[in-house]
JSON list of C-alpha atoms in Angstrom, two decimals:
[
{"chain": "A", "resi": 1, "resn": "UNK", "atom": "CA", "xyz": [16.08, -135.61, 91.06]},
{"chain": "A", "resi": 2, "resn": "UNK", "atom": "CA", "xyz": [13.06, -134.73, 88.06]},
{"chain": "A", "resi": 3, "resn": "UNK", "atom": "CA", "xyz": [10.09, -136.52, 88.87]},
{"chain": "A", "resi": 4, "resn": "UNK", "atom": "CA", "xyz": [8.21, -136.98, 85.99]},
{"chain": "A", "resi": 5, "resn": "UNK", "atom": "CA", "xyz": [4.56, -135.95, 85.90]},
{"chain": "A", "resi": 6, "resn": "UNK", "atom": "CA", "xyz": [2.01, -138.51, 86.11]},
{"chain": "A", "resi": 7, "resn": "UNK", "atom": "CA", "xyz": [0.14, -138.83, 82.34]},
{"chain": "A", "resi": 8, "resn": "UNK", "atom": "CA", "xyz": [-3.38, -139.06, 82.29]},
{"chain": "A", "resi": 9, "resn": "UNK", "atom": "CA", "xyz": [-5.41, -141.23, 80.19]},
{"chain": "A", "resi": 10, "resn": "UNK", "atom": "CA", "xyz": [-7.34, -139.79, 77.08]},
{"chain": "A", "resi": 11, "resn": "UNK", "atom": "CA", "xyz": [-11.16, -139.05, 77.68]},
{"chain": "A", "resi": 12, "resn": "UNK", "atom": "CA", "xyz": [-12.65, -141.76, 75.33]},
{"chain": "A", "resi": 13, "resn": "UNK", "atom": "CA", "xyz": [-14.09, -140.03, 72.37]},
{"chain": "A", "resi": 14, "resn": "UNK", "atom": "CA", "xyz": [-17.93, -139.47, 72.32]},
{"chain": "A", "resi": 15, "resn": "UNK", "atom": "CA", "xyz": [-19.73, -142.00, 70.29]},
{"chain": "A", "resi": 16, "resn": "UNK", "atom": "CA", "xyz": [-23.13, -142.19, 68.42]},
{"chain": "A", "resi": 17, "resn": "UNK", "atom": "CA", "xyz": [-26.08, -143.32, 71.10]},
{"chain": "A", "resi": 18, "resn": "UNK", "atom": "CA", "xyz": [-28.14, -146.42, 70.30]},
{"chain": "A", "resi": 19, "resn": "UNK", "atom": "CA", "xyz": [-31.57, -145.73, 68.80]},
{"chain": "A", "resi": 20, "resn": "UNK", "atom": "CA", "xyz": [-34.69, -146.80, 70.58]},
{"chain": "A", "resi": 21, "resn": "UNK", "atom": "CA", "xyz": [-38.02, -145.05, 71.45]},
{"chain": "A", "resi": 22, "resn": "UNK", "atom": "CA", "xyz": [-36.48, -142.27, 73.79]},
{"chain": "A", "resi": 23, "resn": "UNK", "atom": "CA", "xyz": [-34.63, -140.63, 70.55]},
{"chain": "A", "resi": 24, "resn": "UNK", "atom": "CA", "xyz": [-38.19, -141.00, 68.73]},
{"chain": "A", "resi": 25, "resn": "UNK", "atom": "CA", "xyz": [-39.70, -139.35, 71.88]},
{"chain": "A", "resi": 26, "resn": "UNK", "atom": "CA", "xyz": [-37.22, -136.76, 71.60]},
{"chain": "A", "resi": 27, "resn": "UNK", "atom": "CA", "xyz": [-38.16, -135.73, 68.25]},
{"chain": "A", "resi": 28, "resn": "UNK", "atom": "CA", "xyz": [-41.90, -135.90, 68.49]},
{"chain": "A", "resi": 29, "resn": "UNK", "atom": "CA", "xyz": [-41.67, -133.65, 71.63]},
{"chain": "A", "resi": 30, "resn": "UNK", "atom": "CA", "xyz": [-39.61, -130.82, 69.65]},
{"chain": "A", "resi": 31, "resn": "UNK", "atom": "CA", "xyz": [-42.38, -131.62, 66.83]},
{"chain": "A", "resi": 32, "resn": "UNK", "atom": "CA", "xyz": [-45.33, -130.85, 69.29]},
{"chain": "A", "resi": 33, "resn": "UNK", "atom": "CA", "xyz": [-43.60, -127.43, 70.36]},
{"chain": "A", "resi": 34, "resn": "UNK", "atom": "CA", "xyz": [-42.73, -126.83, 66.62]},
{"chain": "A", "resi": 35, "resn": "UNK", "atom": "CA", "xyz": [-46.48, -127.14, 66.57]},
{"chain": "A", "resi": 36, "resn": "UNK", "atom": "CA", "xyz": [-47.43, -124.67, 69.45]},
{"chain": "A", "resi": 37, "resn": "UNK", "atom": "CA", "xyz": [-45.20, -121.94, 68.48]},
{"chain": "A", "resi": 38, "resn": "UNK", "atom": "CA", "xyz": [-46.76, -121.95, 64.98]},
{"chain": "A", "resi": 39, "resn": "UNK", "atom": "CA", "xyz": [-50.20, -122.19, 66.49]},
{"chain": "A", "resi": 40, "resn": "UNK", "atom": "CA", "xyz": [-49.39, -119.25, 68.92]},
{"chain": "A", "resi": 41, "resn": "UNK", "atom": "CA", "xyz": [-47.79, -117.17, 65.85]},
{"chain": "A", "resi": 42, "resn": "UNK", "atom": "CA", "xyz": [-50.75, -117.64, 63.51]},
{"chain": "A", "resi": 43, "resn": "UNK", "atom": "CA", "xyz": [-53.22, -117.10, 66.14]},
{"chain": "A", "resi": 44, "resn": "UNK", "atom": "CA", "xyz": [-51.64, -113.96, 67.18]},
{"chain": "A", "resi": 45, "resn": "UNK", "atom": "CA", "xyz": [-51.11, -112.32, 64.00]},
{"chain": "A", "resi": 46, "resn": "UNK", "atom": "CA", "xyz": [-54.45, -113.03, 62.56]},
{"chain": "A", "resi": 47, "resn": "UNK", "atom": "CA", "xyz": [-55.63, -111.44, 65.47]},
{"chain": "A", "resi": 48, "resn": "UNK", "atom": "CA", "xyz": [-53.10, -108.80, 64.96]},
{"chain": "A", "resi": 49, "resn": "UNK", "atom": "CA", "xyz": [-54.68, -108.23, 61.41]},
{"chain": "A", "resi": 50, "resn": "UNK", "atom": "CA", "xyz": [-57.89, -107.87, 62.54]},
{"chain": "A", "resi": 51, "resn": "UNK", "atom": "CA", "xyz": [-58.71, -111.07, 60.74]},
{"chain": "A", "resi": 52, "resn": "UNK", "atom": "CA", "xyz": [-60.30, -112.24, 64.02]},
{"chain": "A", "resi": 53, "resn": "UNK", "atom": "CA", "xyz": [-61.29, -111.64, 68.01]},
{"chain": "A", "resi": 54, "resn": "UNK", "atom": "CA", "xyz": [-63.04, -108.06, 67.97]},
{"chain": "A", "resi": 55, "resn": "UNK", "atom": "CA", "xyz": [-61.50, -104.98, 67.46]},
{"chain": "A", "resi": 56, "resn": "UNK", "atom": "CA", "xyz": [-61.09, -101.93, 69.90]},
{"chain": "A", "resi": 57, "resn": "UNK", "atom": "CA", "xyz": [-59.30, -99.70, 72.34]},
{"chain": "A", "resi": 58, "resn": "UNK", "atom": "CA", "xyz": [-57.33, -100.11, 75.42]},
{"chain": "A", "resi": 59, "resn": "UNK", "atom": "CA", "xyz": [-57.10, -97.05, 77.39]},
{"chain": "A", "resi": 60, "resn": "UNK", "atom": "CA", "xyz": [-53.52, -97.30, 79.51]},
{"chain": "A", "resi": 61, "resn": "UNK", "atom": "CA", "xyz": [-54.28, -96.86, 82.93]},
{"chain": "A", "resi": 62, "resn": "UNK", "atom": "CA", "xyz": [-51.00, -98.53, 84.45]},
{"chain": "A", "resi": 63, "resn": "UNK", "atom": "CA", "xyz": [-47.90, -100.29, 83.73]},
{"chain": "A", "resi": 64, "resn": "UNK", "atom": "CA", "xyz": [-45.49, -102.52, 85.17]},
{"chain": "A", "resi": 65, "resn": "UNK", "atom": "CA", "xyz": [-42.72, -104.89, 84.78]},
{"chain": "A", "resi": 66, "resn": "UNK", "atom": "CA", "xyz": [-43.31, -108.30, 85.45]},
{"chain": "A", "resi": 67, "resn": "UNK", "atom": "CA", "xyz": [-40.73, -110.25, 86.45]},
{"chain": "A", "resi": 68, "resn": "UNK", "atom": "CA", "xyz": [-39.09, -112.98, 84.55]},
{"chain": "A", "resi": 69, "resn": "UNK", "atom": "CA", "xyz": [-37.05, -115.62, 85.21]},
{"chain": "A", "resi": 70, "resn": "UNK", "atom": "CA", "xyz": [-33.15, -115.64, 86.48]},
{"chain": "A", "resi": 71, "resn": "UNK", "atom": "CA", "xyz": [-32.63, -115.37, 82.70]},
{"chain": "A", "resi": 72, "resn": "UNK", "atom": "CA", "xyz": [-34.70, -112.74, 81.76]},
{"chain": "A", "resi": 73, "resn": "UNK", "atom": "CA", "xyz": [-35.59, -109.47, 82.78]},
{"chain": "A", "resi": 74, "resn": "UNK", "atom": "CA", "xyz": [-38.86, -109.46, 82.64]},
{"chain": "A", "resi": 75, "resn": "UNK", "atom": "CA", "xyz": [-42.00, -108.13, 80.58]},
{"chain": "A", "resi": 76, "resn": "UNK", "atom": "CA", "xyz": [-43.92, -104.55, 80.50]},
{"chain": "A", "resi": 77, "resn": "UNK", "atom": "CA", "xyz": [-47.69, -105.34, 80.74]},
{"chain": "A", "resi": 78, "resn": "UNK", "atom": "CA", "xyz": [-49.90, -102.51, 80.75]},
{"chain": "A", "resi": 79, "resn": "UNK", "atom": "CA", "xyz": [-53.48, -102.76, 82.17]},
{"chain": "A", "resi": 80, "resn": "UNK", "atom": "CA", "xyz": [-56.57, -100.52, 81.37]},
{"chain": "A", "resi": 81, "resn": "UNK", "atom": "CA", "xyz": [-59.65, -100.40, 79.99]},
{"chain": "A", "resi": 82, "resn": "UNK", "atom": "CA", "xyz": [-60.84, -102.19, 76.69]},
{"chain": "A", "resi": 83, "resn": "UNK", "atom": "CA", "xyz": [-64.00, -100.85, 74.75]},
{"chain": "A", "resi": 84, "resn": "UNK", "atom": "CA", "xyz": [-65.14, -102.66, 71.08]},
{"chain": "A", "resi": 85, "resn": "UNK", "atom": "CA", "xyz": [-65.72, -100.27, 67.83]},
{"chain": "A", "resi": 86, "resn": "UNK", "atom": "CA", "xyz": [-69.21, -101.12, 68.27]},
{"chain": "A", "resi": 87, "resn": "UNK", "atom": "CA", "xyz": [-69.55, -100.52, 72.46]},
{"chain": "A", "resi": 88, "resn": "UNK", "atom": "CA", "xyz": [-70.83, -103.61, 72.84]},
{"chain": "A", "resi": 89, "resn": "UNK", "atom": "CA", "xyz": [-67.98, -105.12, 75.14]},
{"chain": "A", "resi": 90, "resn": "UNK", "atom": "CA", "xyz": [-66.54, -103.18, 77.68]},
{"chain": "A", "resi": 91, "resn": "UNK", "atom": "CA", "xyz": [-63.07, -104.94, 79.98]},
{"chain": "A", "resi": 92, "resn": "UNK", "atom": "CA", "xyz": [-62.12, -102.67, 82.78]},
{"chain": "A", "resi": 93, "resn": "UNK", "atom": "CA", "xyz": [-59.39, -105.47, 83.63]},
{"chain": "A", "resi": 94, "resn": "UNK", "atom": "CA", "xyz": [-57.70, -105.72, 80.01]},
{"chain": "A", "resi": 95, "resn": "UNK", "atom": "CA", "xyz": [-54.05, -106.07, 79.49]},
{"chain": "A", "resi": 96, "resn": "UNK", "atom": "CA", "xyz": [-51.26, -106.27, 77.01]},
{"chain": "A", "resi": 97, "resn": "UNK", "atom": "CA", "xyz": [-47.43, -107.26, 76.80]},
{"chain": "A", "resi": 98, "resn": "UNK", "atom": "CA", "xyz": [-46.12, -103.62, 75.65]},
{"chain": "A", "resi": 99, "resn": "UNK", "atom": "CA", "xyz": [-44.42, -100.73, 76.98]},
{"chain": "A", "resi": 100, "resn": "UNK", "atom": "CA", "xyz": [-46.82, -97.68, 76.84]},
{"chain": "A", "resi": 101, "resn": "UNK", "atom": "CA", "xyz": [-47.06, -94.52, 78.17]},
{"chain": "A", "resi": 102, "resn": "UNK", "atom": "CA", "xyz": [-50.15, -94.80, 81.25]},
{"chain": "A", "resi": 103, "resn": "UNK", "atom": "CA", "xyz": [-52.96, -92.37, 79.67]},
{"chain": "A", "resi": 104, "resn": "UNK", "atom": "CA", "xyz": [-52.18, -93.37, 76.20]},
{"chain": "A", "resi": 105, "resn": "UNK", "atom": "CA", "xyz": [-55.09, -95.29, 73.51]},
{"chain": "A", "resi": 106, "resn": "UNK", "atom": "CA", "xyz": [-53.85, -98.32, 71.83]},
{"chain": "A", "resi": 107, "resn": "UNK", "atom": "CA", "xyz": [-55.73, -100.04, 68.92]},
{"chain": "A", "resi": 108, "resn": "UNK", "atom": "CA", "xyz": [-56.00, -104.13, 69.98]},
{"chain": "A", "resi": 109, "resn": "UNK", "atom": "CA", "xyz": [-57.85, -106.83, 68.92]},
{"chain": "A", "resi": 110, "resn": "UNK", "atom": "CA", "xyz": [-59.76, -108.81, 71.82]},
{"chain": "A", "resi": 111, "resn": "UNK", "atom": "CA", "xyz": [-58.94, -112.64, 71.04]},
{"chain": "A", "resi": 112, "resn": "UNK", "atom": "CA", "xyz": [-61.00, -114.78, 73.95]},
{"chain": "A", "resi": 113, "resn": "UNK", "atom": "CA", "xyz": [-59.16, -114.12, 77.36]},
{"chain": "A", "resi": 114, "resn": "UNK", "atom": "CA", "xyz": [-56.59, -111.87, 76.08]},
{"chain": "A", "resi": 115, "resn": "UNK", "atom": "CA", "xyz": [-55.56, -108.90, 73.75]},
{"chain": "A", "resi": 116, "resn": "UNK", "atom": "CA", "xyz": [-53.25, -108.51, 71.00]},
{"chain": "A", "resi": 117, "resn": "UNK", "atom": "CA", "xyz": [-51.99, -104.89, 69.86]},
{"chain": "A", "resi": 118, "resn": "UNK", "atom": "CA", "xyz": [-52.94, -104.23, 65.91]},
{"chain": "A", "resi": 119, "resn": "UNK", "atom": "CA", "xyz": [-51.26, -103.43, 63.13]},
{"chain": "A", "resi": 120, "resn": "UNK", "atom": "CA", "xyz": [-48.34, -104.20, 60.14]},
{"chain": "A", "resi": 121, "resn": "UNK", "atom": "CA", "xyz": [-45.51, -104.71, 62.89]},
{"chain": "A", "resi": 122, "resn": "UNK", "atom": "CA", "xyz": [-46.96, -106.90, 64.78]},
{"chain": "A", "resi": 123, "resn": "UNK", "atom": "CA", "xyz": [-48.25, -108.98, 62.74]},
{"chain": "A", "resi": 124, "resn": "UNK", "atom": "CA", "xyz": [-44.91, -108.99, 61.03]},
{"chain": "A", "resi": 125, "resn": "UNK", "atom": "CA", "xyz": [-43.51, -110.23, 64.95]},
{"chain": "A", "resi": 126, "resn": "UNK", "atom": "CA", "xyz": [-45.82, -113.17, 65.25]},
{"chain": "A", "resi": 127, "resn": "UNK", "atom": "CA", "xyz": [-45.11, -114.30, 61.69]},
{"chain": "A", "resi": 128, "resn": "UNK", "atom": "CA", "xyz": [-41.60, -114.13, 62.91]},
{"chain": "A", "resi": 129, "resn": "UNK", "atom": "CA", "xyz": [-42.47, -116.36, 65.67]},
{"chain": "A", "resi": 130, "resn": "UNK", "atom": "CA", "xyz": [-44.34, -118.85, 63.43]},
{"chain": "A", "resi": 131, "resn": "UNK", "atom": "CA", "xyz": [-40.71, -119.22, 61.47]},
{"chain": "A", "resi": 132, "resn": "UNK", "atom": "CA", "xyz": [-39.01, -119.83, 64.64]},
{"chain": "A", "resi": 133, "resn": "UNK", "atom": "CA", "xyz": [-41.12, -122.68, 65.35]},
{"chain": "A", "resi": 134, "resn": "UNK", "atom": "CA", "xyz": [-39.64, -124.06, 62.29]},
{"chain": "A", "resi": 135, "resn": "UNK", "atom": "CA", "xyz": [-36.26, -123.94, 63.44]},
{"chain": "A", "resi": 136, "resn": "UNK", "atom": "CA", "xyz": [-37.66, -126.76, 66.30]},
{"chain": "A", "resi": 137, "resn": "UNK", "atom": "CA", "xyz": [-39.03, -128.42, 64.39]},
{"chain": "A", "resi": 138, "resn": "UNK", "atom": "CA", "xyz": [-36.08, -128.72, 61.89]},
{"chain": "A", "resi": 139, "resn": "UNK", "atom": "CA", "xyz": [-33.73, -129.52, 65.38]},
{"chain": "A", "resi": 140, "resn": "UNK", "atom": "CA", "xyz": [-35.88, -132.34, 66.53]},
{"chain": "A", "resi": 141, "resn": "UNK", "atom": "CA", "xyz": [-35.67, -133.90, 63.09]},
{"chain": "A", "resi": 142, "resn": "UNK", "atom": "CA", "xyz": [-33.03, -135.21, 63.62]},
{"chain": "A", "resi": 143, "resn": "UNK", "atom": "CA", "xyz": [-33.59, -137.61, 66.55]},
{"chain": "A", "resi": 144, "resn": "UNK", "atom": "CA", "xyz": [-37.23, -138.55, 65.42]},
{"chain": "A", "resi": 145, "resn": "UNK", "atom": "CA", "xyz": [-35.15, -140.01, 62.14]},
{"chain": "A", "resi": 146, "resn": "UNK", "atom": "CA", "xyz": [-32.20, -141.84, 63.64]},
{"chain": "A", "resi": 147, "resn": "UNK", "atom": "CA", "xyz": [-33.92, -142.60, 67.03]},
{"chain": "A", "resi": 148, "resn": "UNK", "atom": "CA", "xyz": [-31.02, -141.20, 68.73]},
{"chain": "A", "resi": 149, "resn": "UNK", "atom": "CA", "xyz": [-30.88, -139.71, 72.12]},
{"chain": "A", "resi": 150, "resn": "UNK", "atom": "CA", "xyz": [-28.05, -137.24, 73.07]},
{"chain": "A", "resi": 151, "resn": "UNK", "atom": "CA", "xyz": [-26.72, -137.71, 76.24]},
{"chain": "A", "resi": 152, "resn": "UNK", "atom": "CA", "xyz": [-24.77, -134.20, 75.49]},
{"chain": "A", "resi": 153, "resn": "UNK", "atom": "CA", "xyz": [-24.18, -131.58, 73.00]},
{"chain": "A", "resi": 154, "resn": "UNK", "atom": "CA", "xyz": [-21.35, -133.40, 71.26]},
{"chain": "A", "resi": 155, "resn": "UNK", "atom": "CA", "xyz": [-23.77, -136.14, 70.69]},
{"chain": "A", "resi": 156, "resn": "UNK", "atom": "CA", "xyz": [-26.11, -133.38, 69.42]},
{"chain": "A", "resi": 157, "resn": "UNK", "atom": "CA", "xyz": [-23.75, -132.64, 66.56]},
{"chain": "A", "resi": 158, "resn": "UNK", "atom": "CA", "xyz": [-23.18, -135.80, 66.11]},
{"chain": "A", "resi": 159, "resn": "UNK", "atom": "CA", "xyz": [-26.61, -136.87, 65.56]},
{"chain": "A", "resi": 160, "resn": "UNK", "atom": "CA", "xyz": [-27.07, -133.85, 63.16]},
{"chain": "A", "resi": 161, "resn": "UNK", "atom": "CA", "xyz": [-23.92, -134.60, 60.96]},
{"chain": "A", "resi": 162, "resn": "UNK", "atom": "CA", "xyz": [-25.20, -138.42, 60.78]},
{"chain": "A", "resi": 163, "resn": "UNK", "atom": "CA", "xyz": [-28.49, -137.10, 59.19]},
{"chain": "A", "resi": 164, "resn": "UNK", "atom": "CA", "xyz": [-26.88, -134.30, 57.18]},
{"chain": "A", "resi": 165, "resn": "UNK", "atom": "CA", "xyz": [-26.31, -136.19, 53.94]},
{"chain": "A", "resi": 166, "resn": "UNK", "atom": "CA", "xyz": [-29.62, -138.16, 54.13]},
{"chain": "A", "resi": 167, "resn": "UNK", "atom": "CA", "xyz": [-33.03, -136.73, 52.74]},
{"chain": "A", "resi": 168, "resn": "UNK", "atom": "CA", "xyz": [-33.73, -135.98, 55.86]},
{"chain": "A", "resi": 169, "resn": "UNK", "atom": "CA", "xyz": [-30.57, -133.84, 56.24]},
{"chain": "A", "resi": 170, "resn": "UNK", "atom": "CA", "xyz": [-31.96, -131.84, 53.13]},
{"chain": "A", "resi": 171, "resn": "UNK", "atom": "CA", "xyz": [-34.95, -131.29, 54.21]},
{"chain": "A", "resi": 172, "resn": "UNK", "atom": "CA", "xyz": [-33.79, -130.11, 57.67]},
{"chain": "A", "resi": 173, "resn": "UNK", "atom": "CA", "xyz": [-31.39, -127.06, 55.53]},
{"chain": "A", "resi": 174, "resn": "UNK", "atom": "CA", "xyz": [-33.88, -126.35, 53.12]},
{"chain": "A", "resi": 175, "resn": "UNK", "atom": "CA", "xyz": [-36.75, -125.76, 56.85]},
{"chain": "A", "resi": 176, "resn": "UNK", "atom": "CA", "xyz": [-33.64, -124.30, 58.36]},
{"chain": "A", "resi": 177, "resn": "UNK", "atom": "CA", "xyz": [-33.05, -121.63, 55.67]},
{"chain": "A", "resi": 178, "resn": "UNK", "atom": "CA", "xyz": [-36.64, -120.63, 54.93]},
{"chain": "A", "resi": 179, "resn": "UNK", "atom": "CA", "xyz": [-37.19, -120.11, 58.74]},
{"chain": "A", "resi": 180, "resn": "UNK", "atom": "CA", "xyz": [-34.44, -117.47, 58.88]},
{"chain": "A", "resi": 181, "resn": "UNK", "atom": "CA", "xyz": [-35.07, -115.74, 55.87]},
{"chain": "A", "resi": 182, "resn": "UNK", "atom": "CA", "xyz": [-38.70, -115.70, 57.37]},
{"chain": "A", "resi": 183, "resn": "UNK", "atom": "CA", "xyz": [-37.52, -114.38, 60.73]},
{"chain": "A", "resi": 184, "resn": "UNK", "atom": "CA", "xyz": [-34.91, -111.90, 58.94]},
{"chain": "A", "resi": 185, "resn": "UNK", "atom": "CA", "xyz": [-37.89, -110.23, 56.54]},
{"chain": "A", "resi": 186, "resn": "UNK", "atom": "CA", "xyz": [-40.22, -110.32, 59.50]},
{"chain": "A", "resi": 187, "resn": "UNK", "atom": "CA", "xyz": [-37.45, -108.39, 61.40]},
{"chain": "A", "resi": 188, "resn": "UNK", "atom": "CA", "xyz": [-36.97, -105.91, 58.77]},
{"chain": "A", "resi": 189, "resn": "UNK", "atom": "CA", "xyz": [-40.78, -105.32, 58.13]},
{"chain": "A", "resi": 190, "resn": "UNK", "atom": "CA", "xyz": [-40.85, -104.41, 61.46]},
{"chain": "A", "resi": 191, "resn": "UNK", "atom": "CA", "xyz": [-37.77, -102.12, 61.92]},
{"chain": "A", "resi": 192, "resn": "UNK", "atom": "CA", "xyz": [-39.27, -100.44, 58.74]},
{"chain": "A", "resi": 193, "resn": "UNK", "atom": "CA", "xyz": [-42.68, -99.49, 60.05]},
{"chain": "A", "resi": 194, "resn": "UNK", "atom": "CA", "xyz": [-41.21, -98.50, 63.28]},
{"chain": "A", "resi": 195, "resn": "UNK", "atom": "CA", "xyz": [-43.22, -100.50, 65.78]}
]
């Protein structure tokens, strides 16, 4: 005798959340980080154009990687020491993020507590960062507008292709599409001057 196979009820499809002040949240948080990233990119790459912080040179001493996370593999940061054009400030404990070879000069700028490598790459990398933060921000528009918190990535979607013929929605492509053509010239500066 065939025994027929037991059939199992259809998963319920995913519905739209309610809105209420944890969607709101939601989007103001992705706002604030918009925020940092595009503080941290225009920081950096002033500094990286010498528009600020004090210029000099950091003589490599040594280098090492620093570990990262369980998804990354880690940084190089070289350490040496850090003297201004003028001589006037002297850092025998100065670092960067970069992979150099130990007994090698590099140009930086000195920007508070920390020190940023000069020149047309890199400040052609931290105006690619300052684009990324607007892909964030242009994420976490969404849920700041309908108040909507996802409780997974198909209510992500969902939340996106509820905005997506609002003004919101436009103004969301129009962030989303100047951010990557800002991150893809950035990219291509920099591959062009070699850094």
């Amino acid at each position: 005798m065939v025994t027929q196979p037991e059939l199992m009820p259809l998963a319920p499809a995913p519905s739209l959340p309610s809105p209420g002040i944890m969607g709101r949240a939601l989007g103001v948080f992705f706002f604030l980080i918009a925020l940092t990233i595009f503080g941290i990119g225009i920081l950096n790459a002033a500094n990286a154009a010498g528009l600020v912080g004090t210029h000099g040179t950091l003589a490599v001493k040594d280098c090492w990687v620093q570990r990262g996370t369980r998804h990354s593999r880690g940084h190089t940061v070289c350490e040496g020491i850090f003297r201004s054009d003028d001589r006037k400030v002297v850092d025998d404990r100065a670092g960067i993020s970069a992979a150099v070879p130990p007994g090698s000069k590099v140009s930086v700028q000195r920007a508070g507590d920390w020190y940023v490598r000069t020149g047309f790459g890199e400040v052609a990398r931290w105006i690619a960062m300052f684009f990324l933060g607007g892909l964030v921000l242009a994420f976490g528009m969404a849920f700041a507008a309908t108040g909507m918190f996802p409780r997974d990535a198909a209510q992500v979607g969902m939340i996106s292709r509820e905005v997506s013929e609002s003004r919101v929605g436009t103004v969301r492509r129009w962030i989303v599409r100047g951010s990557l053509a800002g991150v893809v010239i950035c990219i291509l500066l920099r591959s062009l001057t070699g850094s």
